[in-house]
Coordinates of C-alpha atoms in Angstrom, one line a residue:
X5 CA 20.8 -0.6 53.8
X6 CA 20.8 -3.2 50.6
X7 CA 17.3 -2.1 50.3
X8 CA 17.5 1.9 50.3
X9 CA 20.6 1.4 48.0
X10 CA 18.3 -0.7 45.4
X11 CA 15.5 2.3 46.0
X12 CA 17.9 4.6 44.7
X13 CA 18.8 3.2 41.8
X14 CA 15.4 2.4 40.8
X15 CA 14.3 5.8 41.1
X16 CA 17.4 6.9 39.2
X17 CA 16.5 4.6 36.3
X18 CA 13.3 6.1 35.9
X19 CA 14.6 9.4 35.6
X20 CA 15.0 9.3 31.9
X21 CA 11.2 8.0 31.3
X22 CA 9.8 10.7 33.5
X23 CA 11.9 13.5 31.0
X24 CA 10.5 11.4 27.9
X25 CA 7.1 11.8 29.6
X26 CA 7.2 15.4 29.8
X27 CA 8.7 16.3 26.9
X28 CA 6.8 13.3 24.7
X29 CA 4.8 15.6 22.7
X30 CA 7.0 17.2 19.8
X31 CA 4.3 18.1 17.3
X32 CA 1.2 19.6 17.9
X33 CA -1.7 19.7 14.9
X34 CA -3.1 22.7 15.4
X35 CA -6.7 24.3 13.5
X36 CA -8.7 27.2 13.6
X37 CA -11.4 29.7 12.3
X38 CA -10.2 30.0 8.6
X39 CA -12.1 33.5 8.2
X40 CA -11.2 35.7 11.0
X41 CA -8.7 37.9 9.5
X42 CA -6.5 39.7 10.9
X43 CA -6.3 36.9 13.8
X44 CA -6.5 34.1 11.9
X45 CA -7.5 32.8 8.0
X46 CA -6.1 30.5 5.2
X47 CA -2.8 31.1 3.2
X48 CA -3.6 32.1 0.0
X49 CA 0.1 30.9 -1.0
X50 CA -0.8 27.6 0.4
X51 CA -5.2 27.1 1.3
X52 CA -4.1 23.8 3.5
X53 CA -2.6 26.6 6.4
X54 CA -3.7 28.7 8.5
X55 CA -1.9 32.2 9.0
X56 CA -2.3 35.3 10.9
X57 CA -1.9 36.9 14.3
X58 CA -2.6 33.9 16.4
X59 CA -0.6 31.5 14.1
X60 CA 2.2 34.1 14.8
X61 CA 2.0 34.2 18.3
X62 CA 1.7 30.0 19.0
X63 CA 4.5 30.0 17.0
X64 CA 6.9 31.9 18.7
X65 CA 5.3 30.0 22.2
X66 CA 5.8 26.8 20.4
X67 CA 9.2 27.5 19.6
X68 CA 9.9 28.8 23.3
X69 CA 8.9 25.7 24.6
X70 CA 11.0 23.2 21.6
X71 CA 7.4 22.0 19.9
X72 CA 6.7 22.1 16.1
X73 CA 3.3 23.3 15.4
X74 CA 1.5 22.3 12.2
X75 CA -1.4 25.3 11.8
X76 CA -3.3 23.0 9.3
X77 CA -7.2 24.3 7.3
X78 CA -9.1 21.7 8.8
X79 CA -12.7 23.1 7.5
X80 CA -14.7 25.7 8.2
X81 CA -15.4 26.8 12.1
X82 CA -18.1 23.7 12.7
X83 CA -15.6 21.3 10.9
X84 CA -12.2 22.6 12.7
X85 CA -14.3 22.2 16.0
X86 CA -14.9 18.6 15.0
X87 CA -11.7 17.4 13.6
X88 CA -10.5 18.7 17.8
X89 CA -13.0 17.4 19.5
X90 CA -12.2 13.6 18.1
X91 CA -8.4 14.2 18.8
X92 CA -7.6 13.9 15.2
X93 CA -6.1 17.3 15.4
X94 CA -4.6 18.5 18.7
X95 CA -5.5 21.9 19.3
X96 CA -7.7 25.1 18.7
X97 CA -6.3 28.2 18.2
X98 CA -8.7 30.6 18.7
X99 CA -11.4 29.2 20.6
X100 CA -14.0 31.0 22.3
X101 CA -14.7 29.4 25.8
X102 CA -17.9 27.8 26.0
X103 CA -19.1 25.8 28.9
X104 CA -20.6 23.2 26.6
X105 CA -17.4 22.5 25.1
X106 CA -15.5 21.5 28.5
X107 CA -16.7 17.9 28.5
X108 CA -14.4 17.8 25.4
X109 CA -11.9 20.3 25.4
X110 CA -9.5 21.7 28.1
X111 CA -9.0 24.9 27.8
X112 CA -5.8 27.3 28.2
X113 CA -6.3 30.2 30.8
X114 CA -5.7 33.3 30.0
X115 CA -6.7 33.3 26.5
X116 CA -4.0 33.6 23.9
X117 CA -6.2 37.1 22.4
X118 CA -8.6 39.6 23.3
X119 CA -10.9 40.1 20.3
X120 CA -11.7 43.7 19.9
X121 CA -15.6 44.5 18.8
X122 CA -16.5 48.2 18.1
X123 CA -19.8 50.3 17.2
X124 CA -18.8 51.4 13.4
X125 CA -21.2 54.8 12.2
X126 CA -20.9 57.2 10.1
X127 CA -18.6 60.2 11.0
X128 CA -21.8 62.6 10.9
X129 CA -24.1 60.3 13.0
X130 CA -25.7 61.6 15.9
X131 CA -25.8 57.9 17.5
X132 CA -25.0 58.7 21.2
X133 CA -23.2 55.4 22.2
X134 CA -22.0 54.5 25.8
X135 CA -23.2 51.7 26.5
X136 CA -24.8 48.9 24.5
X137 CA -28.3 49.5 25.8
X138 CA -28.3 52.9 23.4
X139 CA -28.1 50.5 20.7
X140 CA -31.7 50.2 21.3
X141 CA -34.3 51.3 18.8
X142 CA -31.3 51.5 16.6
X143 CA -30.8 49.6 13.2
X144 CA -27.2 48.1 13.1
X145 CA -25.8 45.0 11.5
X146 CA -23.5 42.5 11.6
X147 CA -20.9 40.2 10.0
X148 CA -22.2 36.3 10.4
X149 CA -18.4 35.5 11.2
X150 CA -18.3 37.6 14.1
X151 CA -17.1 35.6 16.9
X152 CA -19.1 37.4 20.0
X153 CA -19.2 36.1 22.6
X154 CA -22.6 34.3 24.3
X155 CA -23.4 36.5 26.8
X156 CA -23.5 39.3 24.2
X157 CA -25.5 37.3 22.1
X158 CA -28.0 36.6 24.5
X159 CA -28.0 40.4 24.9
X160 CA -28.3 41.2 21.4
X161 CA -31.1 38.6 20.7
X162 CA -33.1 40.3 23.3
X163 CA -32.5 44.1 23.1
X164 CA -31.0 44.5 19.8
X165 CA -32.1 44.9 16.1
X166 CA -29.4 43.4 14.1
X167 CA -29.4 42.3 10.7
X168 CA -26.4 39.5 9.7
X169 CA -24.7 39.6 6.6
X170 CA -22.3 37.3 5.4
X171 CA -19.7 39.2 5.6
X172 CA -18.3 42.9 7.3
X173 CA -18.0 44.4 3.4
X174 CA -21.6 44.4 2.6
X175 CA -22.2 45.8 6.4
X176 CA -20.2 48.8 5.9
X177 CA -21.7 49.5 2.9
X178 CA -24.8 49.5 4.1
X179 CA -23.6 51.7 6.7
X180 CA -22.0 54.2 4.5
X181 CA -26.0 54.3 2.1
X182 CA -27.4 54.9 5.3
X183 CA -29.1 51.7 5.5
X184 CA -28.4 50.8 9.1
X185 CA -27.2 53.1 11.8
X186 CA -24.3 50.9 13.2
X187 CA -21.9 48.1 12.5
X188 CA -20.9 45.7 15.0
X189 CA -17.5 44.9 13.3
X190 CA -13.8 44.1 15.0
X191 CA -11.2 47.1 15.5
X192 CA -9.0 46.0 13.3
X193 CA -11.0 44.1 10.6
X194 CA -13.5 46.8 10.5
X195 CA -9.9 49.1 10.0
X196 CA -8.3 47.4 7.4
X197 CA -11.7 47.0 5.2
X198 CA -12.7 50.2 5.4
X199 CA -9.0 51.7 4.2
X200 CA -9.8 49.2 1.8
X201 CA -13.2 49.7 0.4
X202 CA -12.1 53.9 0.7
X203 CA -14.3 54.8 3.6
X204 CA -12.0 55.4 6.2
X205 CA -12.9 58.9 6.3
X206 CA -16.4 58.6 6.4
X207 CA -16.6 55.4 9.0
X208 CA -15.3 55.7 12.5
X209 CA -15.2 52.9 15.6
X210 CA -16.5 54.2 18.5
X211 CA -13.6 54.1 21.5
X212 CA -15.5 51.7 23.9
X213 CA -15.2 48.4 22.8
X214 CA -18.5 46.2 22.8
X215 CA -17.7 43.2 23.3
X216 CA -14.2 41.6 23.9
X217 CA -14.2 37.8 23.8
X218 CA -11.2 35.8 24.3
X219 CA -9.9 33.6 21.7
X220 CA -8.1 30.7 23.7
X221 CA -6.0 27.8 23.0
X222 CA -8.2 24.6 23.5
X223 CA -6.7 21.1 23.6
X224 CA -8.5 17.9 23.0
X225 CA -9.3 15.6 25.8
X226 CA -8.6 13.1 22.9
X227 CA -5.5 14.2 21.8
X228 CA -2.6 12.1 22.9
X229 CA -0.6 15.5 23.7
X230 CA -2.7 16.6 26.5
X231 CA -0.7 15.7 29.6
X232 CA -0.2 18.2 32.5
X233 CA 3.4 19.2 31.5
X234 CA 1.8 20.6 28.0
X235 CA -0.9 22.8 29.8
X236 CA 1.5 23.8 32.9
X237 CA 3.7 25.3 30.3
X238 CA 1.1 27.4 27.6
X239 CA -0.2 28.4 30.4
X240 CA 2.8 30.3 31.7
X241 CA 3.5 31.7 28.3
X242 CA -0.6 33.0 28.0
X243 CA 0.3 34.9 31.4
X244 CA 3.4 36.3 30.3
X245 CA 2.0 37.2 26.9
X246 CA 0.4 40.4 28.1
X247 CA 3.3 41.9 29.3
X248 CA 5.4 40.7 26.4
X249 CA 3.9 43.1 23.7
X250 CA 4.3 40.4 21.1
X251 CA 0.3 39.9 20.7
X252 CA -0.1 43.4 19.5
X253 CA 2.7 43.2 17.8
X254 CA 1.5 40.4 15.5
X255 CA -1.7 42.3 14.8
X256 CA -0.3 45.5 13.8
X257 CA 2.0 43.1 11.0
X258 CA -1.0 40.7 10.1
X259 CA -3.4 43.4 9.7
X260 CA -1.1 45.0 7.0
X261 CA -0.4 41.6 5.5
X262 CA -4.0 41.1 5.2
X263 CA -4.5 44.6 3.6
X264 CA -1.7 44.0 0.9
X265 CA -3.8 40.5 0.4
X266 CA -7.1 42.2 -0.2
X267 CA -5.8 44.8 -2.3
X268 CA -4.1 42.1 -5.0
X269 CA -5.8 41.2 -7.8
X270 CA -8.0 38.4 -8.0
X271 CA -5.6 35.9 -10.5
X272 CA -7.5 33.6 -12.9
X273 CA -6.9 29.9 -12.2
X274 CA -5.0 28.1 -14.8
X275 CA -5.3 24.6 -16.1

């Protein structure tokens, strides 16, 4: 009976470690593609942040869940992937799941975004699209930021003629010259640069989507915040996301914010 009693309070002393345990994680250091508007780029206000749709939408998780979440620039895509995989940031906010990656990062299922590629032409173009196969013979281009995703790749290596530009702007204005026959640009990117550039009435995405890769969250196997409470729990908030409305939601805002962005005047630095 001395025994069981002594049990007892053992396992009631360890109560409080086992909360610390779960809840040990307060701050997560979280990075990203910094050039993949309107889901996620760097603060013009302040270049060492990240803002945008995604940042939006980890927030409000984050805050759900009692974590602080630094969205820091931590490089260019290669780089941010790099500063993740050693653990000296926590967390990617927008990665695309590739198998190669999961000896280093443990990915968050269902992904936090659907990214939403479309077939841009001309209003007057006769391109009969259905399918990506009637792409083929065609001329088309494409931003070198696109994040498709690998089994479109493979497609597009293979059946394909695609030319890649550094970014969407020169692709649509090659589009509207005549140049190519299609863009391969995202819904909403492709949206708010062509209101932009003043094309929007002579550009039009095609209604089936081409390719629609998810963006997930992706934590470090070297990060000291990857435990199994941490994962349990963004993983229940991904699965109510879709149902939440909040995702599209933070589009529709950061697509506009972007916009106001692009249509500001370049300032001129001053010493």
């Amino acid at each position: 009976m001395e025994l069981r009693r002594w049990t007892v309070l053992l396992g009631l002393s360890l109560l409080p470690t086992l909360s610390i345990a779960a809840g040990k994680c307060e701050r997560l250091v979280v990075t990203g593609s910094p050039d993949a508007p309107p889901y996620l780029w760097r603060d013009p206000q302040d270049p060492t942040h990240l803002i945008g749709a995604n940042a939006d939408v980890l927030q409000q998780v984050a805050k759900e869940l009692g974590l602080k979440v630094d969205l820091l620039y931590g490089g260019k895509r290669s780089l941010a992937l790099d500063e993740v995989r050693s653990g000296r940031m926590d967390m990617l906010v927008d990665a695309p799941l590739s198998v190669s990656e999961l000896e280093t990062l443990d990915y968050i299922h269902p992904a936090l975004m659907q990214a939403d590629y479309r077939v841009w032409t001309r209003v007057d173009s006769p391109l009969v699209y259905t399918h990506a196969a009637d792409l083929h013979g065609h001329k088309g281009a494409v931003s070198e930021r696109a994040r498709l995703s690998p089994e479109f790749e493979a497609f597009a290596s293979e059946h394909l003629t695609l030319e890649r530009l550094p970014t969407v702007t020169p692709a649509l204005q090659k589009l509207l010259l005549g140049e190519v026959d299609y863009v391969l640009a995202g819904r909403y990117s492709g949206m708010a640069m062509a209101q932009t550039l003043g094309m929007s009435k002579d550009l039009l995405a095609r209604e089936l989507p081409i390719d629609q890769p998810g963006l997930f969250l992706a934590i470090s196997h070297n990060s000291a915040c990857n435990d199994p409470w941490l994962r349990g729990q963004l993983a229940k908030k991904m699965t109510e996301l879709s149902a939440s409305g909040l995702t599209e939601a933070a589009l529709q805002r950061n697509i506009e914010r972007w916009k106001t962005q692009l249509q500001q005047p370049v300032s001129t630095p001053t010493k």
